Short mmCIF file of C-alpha atoms in Angstrom, two decimals:
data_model
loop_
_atom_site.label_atom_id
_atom_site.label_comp_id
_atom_site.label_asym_id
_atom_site.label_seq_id
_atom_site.Cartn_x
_atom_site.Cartn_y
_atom_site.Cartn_z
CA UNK A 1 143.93 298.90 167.46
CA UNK A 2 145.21 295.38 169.56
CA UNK A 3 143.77 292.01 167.57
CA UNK A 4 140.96 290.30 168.47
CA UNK A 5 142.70 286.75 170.14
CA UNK A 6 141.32 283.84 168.14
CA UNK A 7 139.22 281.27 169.92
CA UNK A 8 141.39 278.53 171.03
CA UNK A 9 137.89 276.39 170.68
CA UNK A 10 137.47 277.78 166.75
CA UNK A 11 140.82 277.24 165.65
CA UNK A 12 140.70 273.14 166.63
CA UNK A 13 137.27 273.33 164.84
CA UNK A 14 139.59 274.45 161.30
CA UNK A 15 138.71 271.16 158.82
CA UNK A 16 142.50 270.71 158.02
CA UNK A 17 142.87 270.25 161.95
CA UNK A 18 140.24 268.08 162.22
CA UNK A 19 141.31 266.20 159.23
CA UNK A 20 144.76 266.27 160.69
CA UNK A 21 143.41 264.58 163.59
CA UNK A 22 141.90 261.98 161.97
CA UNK A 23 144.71 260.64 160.18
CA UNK A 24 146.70 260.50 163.31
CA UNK A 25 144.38 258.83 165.08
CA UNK A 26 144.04 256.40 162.03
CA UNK A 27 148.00 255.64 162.09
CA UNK A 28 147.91 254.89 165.59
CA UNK A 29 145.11 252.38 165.22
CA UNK A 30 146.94 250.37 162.44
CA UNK A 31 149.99 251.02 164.47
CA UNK A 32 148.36 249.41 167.66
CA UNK A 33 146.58 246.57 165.88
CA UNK A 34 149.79 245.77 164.51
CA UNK A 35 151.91 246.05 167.63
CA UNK A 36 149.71 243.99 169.49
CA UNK A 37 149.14 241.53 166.49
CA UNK A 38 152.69 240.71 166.71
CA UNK A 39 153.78 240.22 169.81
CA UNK A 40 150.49 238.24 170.94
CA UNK A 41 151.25 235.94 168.22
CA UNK A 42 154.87 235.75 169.02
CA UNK A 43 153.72 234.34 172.52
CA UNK A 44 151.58 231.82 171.33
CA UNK A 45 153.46 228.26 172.17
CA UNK A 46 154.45 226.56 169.06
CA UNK A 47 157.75 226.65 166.47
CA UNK A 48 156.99 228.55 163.27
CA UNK A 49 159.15 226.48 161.39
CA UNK A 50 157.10 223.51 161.80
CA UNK A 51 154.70 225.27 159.80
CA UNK A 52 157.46 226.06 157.08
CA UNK A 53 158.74 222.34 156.57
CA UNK A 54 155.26 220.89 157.04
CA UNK A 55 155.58 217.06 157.93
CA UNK A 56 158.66 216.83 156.36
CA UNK A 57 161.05 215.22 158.71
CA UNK A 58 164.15 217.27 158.74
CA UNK A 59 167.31 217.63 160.28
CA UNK A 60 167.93 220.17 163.31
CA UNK A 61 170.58 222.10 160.68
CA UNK A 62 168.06 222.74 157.90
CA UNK A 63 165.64 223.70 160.91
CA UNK A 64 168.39 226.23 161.59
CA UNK A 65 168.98 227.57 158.39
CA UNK A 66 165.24 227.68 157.93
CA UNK A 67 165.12 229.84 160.82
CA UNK A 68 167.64 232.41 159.18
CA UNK A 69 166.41 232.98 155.87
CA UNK A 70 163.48 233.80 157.62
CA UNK A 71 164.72 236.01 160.34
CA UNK A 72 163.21 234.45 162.93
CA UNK A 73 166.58 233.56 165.16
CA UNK A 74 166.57 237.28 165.21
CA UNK A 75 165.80 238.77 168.77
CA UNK A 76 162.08 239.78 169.04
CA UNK A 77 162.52 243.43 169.12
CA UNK A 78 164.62 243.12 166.17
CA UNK A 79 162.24 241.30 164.15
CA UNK A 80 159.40 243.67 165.04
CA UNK A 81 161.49 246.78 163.80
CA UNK A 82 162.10 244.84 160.57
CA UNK A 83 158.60 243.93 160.30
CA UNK A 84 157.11 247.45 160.65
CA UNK A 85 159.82 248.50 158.06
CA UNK A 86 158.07 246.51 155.70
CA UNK A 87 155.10 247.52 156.64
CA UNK A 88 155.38 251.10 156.07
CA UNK A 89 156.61 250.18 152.47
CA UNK A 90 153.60 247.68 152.19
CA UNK A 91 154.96 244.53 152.11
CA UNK A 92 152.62 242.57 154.64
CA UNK A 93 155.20 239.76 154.55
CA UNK A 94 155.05 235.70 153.02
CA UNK A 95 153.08 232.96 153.46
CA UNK A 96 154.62 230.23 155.68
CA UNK A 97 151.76 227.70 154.51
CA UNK A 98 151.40 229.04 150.60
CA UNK A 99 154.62 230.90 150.15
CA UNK A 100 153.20 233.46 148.42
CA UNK A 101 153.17 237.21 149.09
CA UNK A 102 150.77 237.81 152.25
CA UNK A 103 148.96 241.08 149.82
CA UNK A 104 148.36 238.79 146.60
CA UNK A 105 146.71 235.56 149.21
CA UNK A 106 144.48 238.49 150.90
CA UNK A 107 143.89 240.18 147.25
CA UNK A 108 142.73 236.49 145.62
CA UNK A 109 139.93 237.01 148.52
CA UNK A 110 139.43 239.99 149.06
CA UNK A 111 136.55 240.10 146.61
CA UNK A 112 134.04 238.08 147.94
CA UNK A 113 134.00 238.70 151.50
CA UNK A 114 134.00 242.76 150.10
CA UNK A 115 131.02 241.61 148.29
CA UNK A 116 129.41 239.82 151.25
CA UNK A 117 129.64 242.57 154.04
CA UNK A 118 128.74 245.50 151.71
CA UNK A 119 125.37 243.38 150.81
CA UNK A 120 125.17 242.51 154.60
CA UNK A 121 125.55 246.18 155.84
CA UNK A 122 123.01 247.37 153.07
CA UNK A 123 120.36 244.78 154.34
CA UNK A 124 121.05 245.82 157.72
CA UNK A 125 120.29 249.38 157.22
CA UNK A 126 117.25 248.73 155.33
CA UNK A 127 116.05 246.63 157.97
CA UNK A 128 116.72 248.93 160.52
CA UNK A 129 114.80 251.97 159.12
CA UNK A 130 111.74 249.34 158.58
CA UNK A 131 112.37 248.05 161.96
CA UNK A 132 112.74 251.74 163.61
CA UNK A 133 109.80 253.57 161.72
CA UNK A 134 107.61 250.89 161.67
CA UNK A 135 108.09 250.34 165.34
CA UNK A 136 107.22 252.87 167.03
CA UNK A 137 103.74 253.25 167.81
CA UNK A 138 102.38 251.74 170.83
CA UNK A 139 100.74 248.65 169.34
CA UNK A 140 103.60 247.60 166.97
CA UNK A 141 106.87 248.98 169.75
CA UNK A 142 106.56 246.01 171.85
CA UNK A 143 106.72 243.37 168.82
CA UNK A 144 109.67 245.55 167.42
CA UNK A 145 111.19 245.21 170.40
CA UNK A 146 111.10 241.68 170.81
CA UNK A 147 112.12 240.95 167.35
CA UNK A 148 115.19 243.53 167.97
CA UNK A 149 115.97 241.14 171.05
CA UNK A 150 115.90 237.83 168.83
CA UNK A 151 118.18 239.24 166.70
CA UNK A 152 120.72 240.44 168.69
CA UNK A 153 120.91 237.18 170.68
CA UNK A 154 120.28 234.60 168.20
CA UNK A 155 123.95 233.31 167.17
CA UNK A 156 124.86 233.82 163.74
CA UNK A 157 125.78 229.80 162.84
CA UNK A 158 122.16 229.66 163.65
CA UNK A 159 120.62 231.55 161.34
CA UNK A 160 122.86 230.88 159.17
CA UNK A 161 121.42 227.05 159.28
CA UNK A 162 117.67 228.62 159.45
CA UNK A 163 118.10 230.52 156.63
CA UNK A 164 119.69 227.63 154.81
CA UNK A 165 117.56 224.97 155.72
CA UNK A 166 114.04 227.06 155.19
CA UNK A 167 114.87 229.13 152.01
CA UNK A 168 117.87 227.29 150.67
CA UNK A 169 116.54 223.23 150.98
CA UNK A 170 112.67 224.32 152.21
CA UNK A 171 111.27 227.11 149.38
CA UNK A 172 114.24 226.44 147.25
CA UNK A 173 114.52 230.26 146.66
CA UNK A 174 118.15 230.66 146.99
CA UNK A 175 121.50 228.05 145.64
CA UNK A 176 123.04 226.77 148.62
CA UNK A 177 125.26 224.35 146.50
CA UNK A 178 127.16 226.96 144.32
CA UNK A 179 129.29 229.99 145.37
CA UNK A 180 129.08 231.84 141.77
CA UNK A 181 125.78 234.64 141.04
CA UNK A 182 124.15 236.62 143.19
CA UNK A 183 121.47 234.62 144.47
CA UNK A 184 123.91 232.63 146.53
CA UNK A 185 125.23 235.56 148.30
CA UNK A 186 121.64 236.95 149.99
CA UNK A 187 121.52 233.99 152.32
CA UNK A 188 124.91 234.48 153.96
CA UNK A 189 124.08 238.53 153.69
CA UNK A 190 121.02 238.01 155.55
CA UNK A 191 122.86 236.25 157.72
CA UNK A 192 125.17 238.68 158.99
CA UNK A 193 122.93 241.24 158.71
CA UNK A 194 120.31 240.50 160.90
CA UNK A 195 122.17 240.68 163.94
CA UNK A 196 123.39 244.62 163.11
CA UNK A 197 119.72 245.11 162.23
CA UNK A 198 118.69 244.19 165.80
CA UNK A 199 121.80 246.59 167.35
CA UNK A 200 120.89 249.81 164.70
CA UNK A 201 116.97 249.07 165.02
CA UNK A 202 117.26 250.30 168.73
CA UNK A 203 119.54 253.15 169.05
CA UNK A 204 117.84 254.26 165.30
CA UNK A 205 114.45 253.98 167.32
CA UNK A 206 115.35 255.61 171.06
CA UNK A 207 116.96 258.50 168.27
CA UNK A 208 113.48 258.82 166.70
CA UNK A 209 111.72 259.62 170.45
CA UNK A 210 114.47 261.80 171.06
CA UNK A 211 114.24 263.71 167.96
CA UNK A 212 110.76 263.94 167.99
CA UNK A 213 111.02 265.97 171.18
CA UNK A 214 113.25 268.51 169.71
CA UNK A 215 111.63 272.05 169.61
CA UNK A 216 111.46 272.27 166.02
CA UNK A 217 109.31 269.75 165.54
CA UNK A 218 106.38 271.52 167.16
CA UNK A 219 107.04 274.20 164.01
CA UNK A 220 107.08 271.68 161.88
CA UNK A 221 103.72 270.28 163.24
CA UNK A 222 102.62 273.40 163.39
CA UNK A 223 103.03 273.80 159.45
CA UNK A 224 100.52 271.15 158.99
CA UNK A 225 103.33 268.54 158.06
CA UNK A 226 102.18 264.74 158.32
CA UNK A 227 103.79 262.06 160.57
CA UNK A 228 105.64 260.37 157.72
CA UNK A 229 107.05 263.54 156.26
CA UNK A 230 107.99 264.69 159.79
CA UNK A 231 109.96 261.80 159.82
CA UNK A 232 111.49 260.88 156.62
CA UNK A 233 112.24 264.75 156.23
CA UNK A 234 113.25 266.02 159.74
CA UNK A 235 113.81 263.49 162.78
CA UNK A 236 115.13 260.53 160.62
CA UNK A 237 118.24 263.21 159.79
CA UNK A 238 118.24 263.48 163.31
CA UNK A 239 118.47 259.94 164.59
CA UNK A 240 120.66 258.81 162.18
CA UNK A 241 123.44 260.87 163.08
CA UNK A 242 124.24 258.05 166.35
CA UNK A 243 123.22 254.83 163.71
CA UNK A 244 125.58 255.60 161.64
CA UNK A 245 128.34 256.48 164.28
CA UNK A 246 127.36 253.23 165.33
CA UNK A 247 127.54 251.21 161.97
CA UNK A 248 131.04 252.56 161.64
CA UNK A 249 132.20 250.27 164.39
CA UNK A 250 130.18 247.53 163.90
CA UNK A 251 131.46 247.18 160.38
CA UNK A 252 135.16 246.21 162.00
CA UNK A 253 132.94 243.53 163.77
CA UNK A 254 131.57 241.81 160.50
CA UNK A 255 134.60 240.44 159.77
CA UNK A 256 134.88 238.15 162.45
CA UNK A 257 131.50 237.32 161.66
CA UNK A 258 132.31 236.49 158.11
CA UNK A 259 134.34 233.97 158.99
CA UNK A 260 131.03 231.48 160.88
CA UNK A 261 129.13 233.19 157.30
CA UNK A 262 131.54 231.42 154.71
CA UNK A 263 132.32 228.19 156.65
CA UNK A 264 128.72 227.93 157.35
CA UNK A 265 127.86 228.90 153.78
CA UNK A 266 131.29 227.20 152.33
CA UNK A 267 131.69 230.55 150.76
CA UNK A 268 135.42 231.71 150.18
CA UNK A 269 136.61 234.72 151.34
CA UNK A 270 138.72 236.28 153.84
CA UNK A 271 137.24 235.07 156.84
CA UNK A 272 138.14 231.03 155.75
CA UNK A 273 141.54 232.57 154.71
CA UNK A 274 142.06 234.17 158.57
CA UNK A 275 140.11 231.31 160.39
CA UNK A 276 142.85 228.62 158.13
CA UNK A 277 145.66 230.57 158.62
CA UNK A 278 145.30 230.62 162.70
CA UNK A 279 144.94 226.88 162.62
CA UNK A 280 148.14 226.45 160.55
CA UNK A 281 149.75 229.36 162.81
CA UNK A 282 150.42 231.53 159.60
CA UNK A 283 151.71 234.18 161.61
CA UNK A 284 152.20 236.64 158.36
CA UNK A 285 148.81 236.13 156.96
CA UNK A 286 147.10 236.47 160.38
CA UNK A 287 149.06 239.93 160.40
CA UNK A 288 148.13 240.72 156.76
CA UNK A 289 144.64 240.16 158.16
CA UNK A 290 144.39 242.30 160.82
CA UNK A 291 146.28 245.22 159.72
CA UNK A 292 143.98 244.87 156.46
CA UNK A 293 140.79 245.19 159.64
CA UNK A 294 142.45 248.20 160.83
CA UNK A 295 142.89 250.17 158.17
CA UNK A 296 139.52 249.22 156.77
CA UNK A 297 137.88 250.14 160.30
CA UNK A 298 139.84 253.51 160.56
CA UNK A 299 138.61 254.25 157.22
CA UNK A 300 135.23 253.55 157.59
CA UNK A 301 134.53 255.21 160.60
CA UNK A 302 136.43 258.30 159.16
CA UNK A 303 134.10 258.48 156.45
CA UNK A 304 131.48 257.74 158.77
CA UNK A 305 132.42 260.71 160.95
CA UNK A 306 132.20 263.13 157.32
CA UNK A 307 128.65 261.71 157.11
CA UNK A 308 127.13 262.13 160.53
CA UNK A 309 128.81 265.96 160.38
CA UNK A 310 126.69 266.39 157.41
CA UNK A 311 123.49 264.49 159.05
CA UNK A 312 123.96 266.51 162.24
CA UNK A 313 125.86 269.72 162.26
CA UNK A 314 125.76 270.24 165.89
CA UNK A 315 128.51 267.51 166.35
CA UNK A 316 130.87 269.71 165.34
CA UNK A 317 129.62 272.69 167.02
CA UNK A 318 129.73 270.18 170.41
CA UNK A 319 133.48 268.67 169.46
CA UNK A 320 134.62 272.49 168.74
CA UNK A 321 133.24 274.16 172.10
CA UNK A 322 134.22 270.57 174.12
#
């Protein structure tokens, strides 16, 4: 009796494969962020080792010796082998400015700007939903849509300042002078929220319409099921399986945004860290930085790939017969 040949299409559809998969395509992100981290900063104009002896007026040998220790009279290709050595062993380099270890200056703040995008993505999705369900009849789409609009276009410094200026100085309801309890960190949250709000609002809405013109939900109508439980229950699983696809690659986006959030809210975090550390040309810590966005962004939007299998099982049905 000859075998049955296995289905090319099944066999790429086994979950170590898939997982596989995922973790290359992970390394080559941190390996591409990294590559191209380096050698764009390499090109921009300006001697590192002015950074390293500050305004110290020094002679052209220490300069020289300076430049050395630190391996940077080392031909570029040489330096970049050496520096994703380290990396691989985890040692994100030193500080010109601090001269500390780049992992303990990103660990001192890694805290607080963790804090403030996990608040600011939780406030976004809430909004969102109340956004997306609440919009969608015919009276209330056309205000939903409008405020979606505002949101996505309004700059973030600027709310930042409305937010400040009406609930921080206006109502009083929120510090704005401290940086310590957890009032002080809804303002800035808020802040960065409300643009993703705008962004997952939409596509969360368009993937309610859709989903409500799936087949099923006739049966489900049919079973004398009301509008909200049709939706909480059935097309909300639906539509979120593209929101959340989504959120995974706006959350690589927040931290840029961070950085207006704590200067405007004079928060600290690593967004000050990064936006400092380009000023002083702290090639290491920029690095640090953006290796640290990488990997988080490869790891989010792996987990967020696990989730919208589980929201939506015909992803994987589509990816395996592709």
């Amino acid at each position: 009796m000859t075998e049955r040949p296995e289905n090319p299409a099944r066999r790429s559809n086994r979950p170590g494969t898939r997982l596989a998969g995922r973790l290359g395509g992970m390394l080559l992100v941190v390996w591409g962020a990294a590559t191209v981290g380096f050698f764009s900063l390499r090109l921009i104009p300006g001697d590192p080792v002015n950074v390293l002896v500050g305004l110290g007026n020094v002679s052209q040998q220490v300069r020289d010796q300076i430049r050395e220790d630190w391996g940077l009279a080392d031909p570029l290709v040489v330096q970049y082998v050496g520096y994703l050595g380290r990396l691989v062993r985890g040692d994100l380099g030193t500080s010109y400015r601090m001269q500390q270890p780049v992992g303990d200056v990103i660990g001192q703040q890694l805290a607080p700007t963790v804090q403030l995008m996990a608040l600011a993505i939780a406030f976004a999705v809430l909004l969102a939903l109340a956004s997306a369900i609440l919009g969608r009849s015919r009276r209330t789409a056309p205000v939903a849509g409008l405020l979606e609009l505002v949101a996505v276009s309004s700059p973030t410094f600027w709310i930042g300042l409305v937010l400040i200026s009406v609930f921080g100085f206006g109502l009083g309801w929120f510090p704005v002078v401290t940086t310590t309890g957890f009032g002080t960190l809804v303002l800035p949250a808020v802040t960065l929220a409300i643009p993703v709000a705008g962004i997952l609002s939409q596509v969360l809405r368009y993937g309610l319409d859709d989903a409500a013109a799936l087949p099923f939900v006739d049966t489900v109508r049919a079973r004398g099921a009301s509008r909200t439980r049709l939706v909480l229950r059935h097309t909300l699983r639906h539509a979120a399986a593209n929101s959340v696809t989504l959120t995974g690659y706006i959350v690589g986006s927040l931290l840029g945004g961070s950085v207006l959030v704590e200067t405007v809210f004079a928060r600290p975090g690593l967004g000050r860290v990064a936006l400092n550390a380009i000023v002083d040309r702290d090639v290491p810590v920029v690095l640090g930085i953006i290796v640290l966005a990488a990997v988080a962004f490869s790891l989010v939007n792996l987990l967020v790939d696990l989730v919208a299998d589980r929201l939506d099982p015909r992803l994987t049905t589509e990816q395996a017969y592709a």
